[in-house]
Short mmCIF file of C-alpha atoms and ligand atoms in Angstrom, two decimals:
data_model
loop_
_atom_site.label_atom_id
_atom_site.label_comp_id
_atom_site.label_asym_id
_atom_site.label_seq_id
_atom_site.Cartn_x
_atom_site.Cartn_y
_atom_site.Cartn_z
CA UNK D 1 -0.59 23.00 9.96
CA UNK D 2 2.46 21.25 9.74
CA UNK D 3 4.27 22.76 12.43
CA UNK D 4 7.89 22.22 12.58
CA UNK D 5 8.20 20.31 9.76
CA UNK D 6 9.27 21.20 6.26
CA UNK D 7 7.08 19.58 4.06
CA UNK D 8 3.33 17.87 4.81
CA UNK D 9 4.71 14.58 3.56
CA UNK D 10 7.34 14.03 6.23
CA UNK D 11 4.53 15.09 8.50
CA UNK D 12 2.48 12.47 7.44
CA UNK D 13 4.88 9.97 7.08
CA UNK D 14 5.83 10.31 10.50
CA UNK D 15 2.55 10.26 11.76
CA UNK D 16 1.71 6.52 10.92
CA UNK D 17 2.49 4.84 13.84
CA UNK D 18 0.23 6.84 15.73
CA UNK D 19 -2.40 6.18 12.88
CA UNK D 20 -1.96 2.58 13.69
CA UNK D 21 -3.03 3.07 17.04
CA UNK D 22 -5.83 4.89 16.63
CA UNK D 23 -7.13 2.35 14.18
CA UNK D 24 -6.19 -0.43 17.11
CA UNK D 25 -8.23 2.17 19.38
CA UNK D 26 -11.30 3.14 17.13
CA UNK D 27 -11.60 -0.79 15.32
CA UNK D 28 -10.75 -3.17 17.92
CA UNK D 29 -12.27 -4.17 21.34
CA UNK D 30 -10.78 -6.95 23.12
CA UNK D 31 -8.34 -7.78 20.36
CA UNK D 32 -11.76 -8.64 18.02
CA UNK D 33 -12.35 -6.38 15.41
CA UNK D 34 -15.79 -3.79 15.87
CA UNK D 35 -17.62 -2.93 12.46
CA UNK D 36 -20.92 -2.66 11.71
CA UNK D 37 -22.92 -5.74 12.17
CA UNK D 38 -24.55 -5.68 8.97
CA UNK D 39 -21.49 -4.80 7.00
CA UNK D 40 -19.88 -7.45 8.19
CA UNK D 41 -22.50 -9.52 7.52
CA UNK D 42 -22.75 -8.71 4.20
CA UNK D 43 -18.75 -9.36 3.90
CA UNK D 44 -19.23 -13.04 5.28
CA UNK D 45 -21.36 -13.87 3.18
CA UNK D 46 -19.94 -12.72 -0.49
CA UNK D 47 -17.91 -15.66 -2.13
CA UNK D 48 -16.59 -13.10 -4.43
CA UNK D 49 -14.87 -9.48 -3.59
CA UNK D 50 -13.79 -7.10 -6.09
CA UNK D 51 -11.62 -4.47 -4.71
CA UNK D 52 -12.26 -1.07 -6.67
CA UNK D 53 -9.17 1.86 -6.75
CA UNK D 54 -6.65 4.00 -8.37
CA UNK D 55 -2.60 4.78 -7.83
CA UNK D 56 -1.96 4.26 -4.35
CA UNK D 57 -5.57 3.18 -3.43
CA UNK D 58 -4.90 0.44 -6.13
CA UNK D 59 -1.73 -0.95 -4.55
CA UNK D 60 -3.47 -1.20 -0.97
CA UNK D 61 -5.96 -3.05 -2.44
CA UNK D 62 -3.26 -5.40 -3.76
CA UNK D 63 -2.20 -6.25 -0.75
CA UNK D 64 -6.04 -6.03 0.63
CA UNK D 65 -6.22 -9.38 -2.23
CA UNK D 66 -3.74 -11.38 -0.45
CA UNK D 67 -5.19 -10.19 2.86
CA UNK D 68 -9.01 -11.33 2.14
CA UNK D 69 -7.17 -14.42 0.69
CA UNK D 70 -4.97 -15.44 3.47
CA UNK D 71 -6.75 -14.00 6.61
CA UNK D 72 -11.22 -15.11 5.07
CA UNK D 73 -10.20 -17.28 2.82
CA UNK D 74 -12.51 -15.35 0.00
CA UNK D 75 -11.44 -15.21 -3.44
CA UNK D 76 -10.43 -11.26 -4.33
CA UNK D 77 -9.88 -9.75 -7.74
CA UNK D 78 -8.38 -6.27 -7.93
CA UNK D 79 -8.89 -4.04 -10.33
CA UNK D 80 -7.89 -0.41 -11.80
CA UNK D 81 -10.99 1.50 -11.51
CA UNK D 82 -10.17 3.70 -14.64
CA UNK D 83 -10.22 0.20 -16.87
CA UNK D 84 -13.00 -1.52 -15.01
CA UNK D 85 -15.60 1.20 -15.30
CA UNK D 86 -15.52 0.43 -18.65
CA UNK D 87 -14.96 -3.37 -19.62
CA UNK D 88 -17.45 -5.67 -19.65
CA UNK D 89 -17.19 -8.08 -16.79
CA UNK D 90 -19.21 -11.28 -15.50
CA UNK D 91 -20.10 -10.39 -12.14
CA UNK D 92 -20.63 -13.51 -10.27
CA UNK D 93 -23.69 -14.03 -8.21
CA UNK D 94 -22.62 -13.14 -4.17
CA UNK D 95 -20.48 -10.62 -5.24
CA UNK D 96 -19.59 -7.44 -3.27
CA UNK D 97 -17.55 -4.30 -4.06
CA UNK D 98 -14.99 -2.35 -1.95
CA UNK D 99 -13.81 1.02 -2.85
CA UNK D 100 -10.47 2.54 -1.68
CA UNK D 101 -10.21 6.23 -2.16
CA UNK D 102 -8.85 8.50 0.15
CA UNK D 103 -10.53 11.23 -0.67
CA UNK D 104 -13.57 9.72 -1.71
CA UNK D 105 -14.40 11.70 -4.60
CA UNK D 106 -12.20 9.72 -7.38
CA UNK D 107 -14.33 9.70 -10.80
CA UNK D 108 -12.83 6.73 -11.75
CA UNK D 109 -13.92 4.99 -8.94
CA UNK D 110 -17.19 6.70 -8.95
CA UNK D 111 -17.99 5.80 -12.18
CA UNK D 112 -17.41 1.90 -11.57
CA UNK D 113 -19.73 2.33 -7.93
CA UNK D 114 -22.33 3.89 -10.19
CA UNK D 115 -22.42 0.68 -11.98
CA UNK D 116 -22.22 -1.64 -9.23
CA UNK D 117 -25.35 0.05 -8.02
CA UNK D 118 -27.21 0.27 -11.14
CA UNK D 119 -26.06 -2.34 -13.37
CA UNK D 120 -24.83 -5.00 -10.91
CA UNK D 121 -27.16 -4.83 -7.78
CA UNK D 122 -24.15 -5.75 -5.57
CA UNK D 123 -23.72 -4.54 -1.95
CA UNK D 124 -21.02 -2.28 -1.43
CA UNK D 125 -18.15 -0.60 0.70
CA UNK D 126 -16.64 2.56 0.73
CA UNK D 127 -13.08 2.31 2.76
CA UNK D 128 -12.52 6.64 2.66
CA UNK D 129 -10.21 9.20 4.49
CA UNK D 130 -13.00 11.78 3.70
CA UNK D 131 -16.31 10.93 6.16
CA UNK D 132 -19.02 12.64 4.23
CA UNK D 133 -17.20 11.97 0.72
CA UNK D 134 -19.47 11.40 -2.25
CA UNK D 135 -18.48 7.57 -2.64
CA UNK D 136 -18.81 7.26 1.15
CA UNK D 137 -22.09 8.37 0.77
CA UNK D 138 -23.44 6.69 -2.44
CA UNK D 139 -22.13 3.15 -1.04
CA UNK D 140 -24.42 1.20 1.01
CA UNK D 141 -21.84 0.97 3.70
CA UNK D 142 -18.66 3.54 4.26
CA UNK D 143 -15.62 2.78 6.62
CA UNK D 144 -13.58 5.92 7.69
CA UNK D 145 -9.79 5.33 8.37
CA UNK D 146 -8.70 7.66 11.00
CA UNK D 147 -5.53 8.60 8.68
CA UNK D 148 -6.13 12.53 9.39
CA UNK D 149 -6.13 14.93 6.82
CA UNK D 150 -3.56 14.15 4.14
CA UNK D 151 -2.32 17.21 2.33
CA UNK D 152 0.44 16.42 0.49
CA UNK D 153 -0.18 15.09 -2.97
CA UNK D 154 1.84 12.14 -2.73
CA UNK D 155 -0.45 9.60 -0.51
CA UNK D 156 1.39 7.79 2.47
CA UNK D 157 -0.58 7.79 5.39
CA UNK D 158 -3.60 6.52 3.63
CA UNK D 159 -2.30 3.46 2.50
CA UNK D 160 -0.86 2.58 5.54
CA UNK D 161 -4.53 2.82 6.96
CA UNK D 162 -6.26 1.28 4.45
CA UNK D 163 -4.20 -1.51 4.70
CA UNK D 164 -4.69 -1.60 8.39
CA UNK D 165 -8.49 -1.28 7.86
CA UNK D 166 -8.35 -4.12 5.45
CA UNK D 167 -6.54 -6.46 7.90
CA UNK D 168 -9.28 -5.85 10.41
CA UNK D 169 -12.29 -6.15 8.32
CA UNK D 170 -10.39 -10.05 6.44
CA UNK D 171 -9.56 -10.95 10.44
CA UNK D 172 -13.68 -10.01 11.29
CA UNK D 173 -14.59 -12.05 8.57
CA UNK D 174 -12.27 -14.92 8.58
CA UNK D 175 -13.00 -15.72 12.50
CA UNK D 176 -16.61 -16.37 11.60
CA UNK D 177 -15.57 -18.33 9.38
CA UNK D 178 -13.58 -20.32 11.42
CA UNK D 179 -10.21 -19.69 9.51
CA UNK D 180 -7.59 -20.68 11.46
CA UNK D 181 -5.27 -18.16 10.37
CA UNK D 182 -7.80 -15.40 11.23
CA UNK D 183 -8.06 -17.25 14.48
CA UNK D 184 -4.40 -17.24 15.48
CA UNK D 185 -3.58 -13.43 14.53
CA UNK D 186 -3.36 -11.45 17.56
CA UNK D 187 -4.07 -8.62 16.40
CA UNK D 188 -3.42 -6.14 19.55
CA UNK D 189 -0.07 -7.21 19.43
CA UNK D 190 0.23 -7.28 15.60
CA UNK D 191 -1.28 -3.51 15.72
CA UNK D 192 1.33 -2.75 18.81
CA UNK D 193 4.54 -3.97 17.18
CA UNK D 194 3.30 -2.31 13.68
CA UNK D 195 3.38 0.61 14.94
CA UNK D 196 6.64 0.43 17.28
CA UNK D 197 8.36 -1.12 13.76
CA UNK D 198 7.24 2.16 11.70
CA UNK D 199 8.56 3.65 14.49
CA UNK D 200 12.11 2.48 14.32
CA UNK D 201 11.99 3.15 10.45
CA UNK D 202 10.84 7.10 10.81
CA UNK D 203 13.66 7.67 13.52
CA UNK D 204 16.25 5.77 11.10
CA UNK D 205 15.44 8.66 8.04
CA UNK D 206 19.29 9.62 8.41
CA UNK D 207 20.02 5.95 7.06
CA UNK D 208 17.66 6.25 4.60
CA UNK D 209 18.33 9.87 3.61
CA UNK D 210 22.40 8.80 2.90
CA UNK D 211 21.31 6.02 0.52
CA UNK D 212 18.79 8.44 -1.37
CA UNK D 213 22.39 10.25 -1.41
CA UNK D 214 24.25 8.00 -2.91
CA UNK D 215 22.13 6.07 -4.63
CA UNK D 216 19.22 8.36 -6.33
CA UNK D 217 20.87 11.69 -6.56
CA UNK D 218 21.57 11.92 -10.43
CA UNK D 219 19.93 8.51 -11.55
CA UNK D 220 17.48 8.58 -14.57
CA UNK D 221 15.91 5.32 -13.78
CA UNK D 222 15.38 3.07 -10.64
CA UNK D 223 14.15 -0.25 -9.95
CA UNK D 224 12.11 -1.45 -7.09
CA UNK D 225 11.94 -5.39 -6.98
CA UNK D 226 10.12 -7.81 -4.55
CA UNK D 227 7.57 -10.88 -4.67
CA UNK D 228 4.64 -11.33 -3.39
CA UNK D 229 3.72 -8.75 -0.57
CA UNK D 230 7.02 -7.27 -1.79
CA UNK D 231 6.09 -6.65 -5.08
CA UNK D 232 2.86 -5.24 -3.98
CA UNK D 233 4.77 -2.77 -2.08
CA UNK D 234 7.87 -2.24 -4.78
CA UNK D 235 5.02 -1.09 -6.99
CA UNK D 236 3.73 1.32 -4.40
CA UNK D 237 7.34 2.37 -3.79
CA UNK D 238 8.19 3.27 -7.32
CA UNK D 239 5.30 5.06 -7.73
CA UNK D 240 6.35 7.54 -4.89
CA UNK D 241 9.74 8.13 -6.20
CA UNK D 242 8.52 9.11 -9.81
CA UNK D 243 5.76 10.79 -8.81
CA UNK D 244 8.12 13.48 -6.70
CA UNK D 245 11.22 12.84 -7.82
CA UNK D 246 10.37 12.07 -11.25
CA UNK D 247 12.90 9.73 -11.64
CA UNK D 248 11.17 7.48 -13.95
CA UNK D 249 10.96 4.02 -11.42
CA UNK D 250 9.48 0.84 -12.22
CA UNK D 251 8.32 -2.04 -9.63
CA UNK D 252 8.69 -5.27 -10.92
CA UNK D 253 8.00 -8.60 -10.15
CA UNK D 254 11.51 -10.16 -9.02
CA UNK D 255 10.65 -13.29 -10.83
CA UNK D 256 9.91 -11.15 -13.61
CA UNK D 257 13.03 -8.99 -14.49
CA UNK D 258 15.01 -11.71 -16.05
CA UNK D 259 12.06 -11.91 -18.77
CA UNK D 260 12.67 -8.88 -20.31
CA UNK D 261 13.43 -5.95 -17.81
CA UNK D 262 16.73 -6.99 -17.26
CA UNK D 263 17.72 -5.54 -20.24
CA UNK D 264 17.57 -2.09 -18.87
CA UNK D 265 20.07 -2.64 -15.92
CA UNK D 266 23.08 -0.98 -16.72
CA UNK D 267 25.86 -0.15 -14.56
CA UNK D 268 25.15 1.83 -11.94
CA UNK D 269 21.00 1.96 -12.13
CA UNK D 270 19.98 1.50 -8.57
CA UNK D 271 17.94 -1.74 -8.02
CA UNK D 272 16.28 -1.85 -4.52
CA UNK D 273 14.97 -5.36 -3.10
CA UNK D 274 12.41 -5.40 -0.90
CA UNK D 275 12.73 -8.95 0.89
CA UNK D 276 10.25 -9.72 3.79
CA UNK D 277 8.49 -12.49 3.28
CA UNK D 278 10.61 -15.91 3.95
CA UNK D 279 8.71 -18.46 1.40
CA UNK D 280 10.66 -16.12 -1.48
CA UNK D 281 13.96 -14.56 -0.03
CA UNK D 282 16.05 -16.82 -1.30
CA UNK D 283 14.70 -16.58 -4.79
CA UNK D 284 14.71 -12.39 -4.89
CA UNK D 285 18.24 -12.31 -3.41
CA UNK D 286 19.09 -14.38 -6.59
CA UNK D 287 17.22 -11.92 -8.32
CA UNK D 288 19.53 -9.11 -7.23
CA UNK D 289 22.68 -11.12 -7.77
CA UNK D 290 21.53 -11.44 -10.94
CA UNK D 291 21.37 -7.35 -11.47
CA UNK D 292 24.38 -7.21 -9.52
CA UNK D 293 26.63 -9.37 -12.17
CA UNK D 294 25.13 -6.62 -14.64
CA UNK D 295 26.88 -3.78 -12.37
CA UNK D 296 23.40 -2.49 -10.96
CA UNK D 297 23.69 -0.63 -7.82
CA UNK D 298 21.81 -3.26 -5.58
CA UNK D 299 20.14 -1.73 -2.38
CA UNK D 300 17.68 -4.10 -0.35
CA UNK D 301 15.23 -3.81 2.48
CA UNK D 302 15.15 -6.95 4.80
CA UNK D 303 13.17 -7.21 7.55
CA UNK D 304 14.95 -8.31 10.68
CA UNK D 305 15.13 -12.59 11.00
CA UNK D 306 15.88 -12.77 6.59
CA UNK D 307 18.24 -10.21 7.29
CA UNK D 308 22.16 -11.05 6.09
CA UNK D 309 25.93 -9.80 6.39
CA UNK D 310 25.66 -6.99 4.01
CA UNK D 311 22.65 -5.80 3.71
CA UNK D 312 21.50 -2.32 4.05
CA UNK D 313 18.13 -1.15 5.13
CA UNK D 314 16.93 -3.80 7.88
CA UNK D 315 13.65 -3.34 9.48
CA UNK D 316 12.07 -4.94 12.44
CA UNK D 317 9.74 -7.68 11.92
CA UNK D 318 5.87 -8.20 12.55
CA UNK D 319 3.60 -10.68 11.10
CA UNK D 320 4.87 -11.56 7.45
CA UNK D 321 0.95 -10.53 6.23
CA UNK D 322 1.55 -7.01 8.00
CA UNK D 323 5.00 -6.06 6.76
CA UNK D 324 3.79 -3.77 3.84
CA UNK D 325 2.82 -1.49 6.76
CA UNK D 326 6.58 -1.56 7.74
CA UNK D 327 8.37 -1.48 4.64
CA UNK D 328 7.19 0.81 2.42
CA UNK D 329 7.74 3.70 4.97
CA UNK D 330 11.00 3.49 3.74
CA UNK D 331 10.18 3.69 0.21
CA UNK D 332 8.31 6.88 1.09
CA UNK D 333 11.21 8.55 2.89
CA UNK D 334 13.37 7.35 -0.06
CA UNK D 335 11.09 9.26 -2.51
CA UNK D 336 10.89 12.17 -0.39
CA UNK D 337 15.12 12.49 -0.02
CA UNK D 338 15.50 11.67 -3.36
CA UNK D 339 13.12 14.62 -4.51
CA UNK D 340 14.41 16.87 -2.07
CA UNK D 341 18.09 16.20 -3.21
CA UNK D 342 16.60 17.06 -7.10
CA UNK D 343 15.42 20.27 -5.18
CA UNK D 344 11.79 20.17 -6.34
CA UNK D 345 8.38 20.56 -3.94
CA UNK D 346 8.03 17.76 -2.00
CA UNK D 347 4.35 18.40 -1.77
CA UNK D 348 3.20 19.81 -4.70
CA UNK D 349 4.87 17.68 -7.56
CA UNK D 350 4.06 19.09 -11.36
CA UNK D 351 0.64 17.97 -13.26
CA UNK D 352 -0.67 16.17 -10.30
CA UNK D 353 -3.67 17.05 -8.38
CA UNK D 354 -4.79 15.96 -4.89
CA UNK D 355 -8.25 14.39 -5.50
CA UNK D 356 -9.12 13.77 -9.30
CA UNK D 357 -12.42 14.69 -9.65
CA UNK D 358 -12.65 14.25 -14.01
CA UNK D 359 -12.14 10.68 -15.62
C1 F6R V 1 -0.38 8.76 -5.29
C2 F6R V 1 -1.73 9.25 -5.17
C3 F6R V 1 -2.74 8.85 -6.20
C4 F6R V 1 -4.06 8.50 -5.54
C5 F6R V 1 -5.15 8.23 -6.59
C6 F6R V 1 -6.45 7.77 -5.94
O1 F6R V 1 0.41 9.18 -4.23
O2 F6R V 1 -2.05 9.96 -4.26
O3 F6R V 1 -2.28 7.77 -6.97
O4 F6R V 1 -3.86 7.38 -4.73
O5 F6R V 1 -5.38 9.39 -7.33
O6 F6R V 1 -6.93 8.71 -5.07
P1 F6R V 1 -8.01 8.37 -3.98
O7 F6R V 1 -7.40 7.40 -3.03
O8 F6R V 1 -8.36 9.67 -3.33
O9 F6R V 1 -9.17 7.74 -4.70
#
């Protein structure tokens, strides 16, 4: 039911704080993440993870690369499940596999679990929205993420989760291995101010809505720009806006654009910056100059600390490893102002089905 609200997908976007904290409430005990023993066991002890999705489940498991990276210090490859199922990889000995799928029932990703079991012997983990899914079932271990139902096609709350899921299971396993960074994270207070900073994005949608407005209202195209973390997330971000909107939007690699992309900036296309992480600020705000000079309509999303005179969309900060969680809710509520402006169904965008079930 969605109650008061207009469309599931401002329904669910709202609801991610308190996803957060239910995660903090069903995953954590004495600010130390609780899994199963033996799935965490098996975790510890792969020197190789692959991280298995499609779409949005893909992106999350992006940022899940840099997560398992940073946080257990175990080398991550990510991959598109549609392409994997069907290349011919060298699995490495001490492998394991982790599936992302909301709904649990994605062929693509089916198809490459199917092998993992068969073909590759490797243990495996089903991350799902969907308990008694058919790749939380087939895996040898399934995690649920508390998300909720999500109805609307377009994904939001989901990611958000799995990415919260992600930095619990990398914290579990970096602490036994003695990782300082896995150490130091506090997570009860990371979880806390996570959600309290999607918090203070939902209840600024007016901002948002006015540059969606001005910005997105007759566009053709749109840029979403960021490195690192930020690209992760301008990928996620674009894929919002043209799934809805259908505004045909592009995440790129900041460092990126002036190889090539740059030639599509003319005046007026809306470029939006997503600049949160503090190693590369500098270098994607000379990024956007750069689109600027070429009479792009430059937009950027700074998280509070980087932020500067001038810029727009400033969001509080957390833990530079968590701010996905924080800035792509703005992404989402630009996609979903943008598409209602274009006056199409928020929920039910054309050729696009909820759980793809064929491959
Ligand atoms: C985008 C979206 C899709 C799904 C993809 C995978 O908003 O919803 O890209 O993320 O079809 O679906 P799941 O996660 O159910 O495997």
């Amino acid at each position: 039911d969605k109650g008061a609200y207009p469309y599931y997908m401002l329904k669910e976007i709202d609801e991610q704080p308190a996803v957060m904290r239910r995660i903090q409430g069903k995953y954590l005990d004495n600010n130390e993440p609780k899994f199963d023993a033996k799935l965490i066991k098996q975790l510890t002890d792969a020197t190789k993870l692959y991280i298995v999705g499609a779409g949005t489940s893909y992106h999350a498991g992006l940022v899940g690369k840099k997560l398992f990276e940073k946080l257990a210090k175990t080398p991550t490859e990510v991959v598109v499940a549609s392409e994997f199922a069907y290349d011919d990889p060298i699995i490495e000995d001490g492998a394991m596999f982790i599936f992302l799928s909301q709904s649990g029932e994605t062929a693509d990703s089916r198809q490459v679990l199917v092998r993992a079991t068969n073909e590759w012997k490797v243990p495996t983990l089903t991350i799902t929205n969907v308990d008694n899914s058919t790749l939380a079932r087939e895996a040898d271990n399934a995690v649920t993420l508390e998300a909720g139902p999500e109805i609307a096609v377009a994904s939001t709350k989901a990611y958000t989760a799995q990415i919260a899921v992600e930095v619990l299971l990398a914290t579990a396993v970096g602490r036994i291995k003695d990782i300082t960074a896995a150490k130091e994270i506090d997570l009860n207070e990371q979880f806390s101010q996570t959600a309290n900073a999607m918090q203070v994005v939902v209840d600024e949608k007016d901002q948002i809505q006015k540059i969606a407005e001005d910005n997105l209202a007759k566009t053709r195209n749109a840029f979403y720009i960021g490195r690192g973390l930020d690209y992760n997330v301008a990928l996620e971000a674009s894929l919002k806006l043209k799934e809805i909107s259908y505004i045909q939007a592009e995440g790129f690699a900041a460092g990126e654009l002036k190889h090539g992309t740059i030639a599509l900036i003319e005046k007026g296309t809306p470029v939006i910056g997503i600049i949160t992480q503090a190693a590369t600020a500098d270098n994607t705000r000379s990024n956007l100059q750069e689109v600027l000079s070429r009479g792009a309509n430059v937009i950027n999303i700074v998280r509070e600390g980087l932020a500067k005179d001038g810029d727009q969309i400033i969001i509080p900060s957390v833990d530079e490893i968590m701010m996905p969680l924080v800035s792509v809710v703005v992404g989402q509520l630009m996609a979903y102002y943008a598409t209602l402006l274009r006056g199409y169904n928020v929920d039910q965008p054309r050729n696009l089905a909820k759980s793809v079930t064929v491959e």
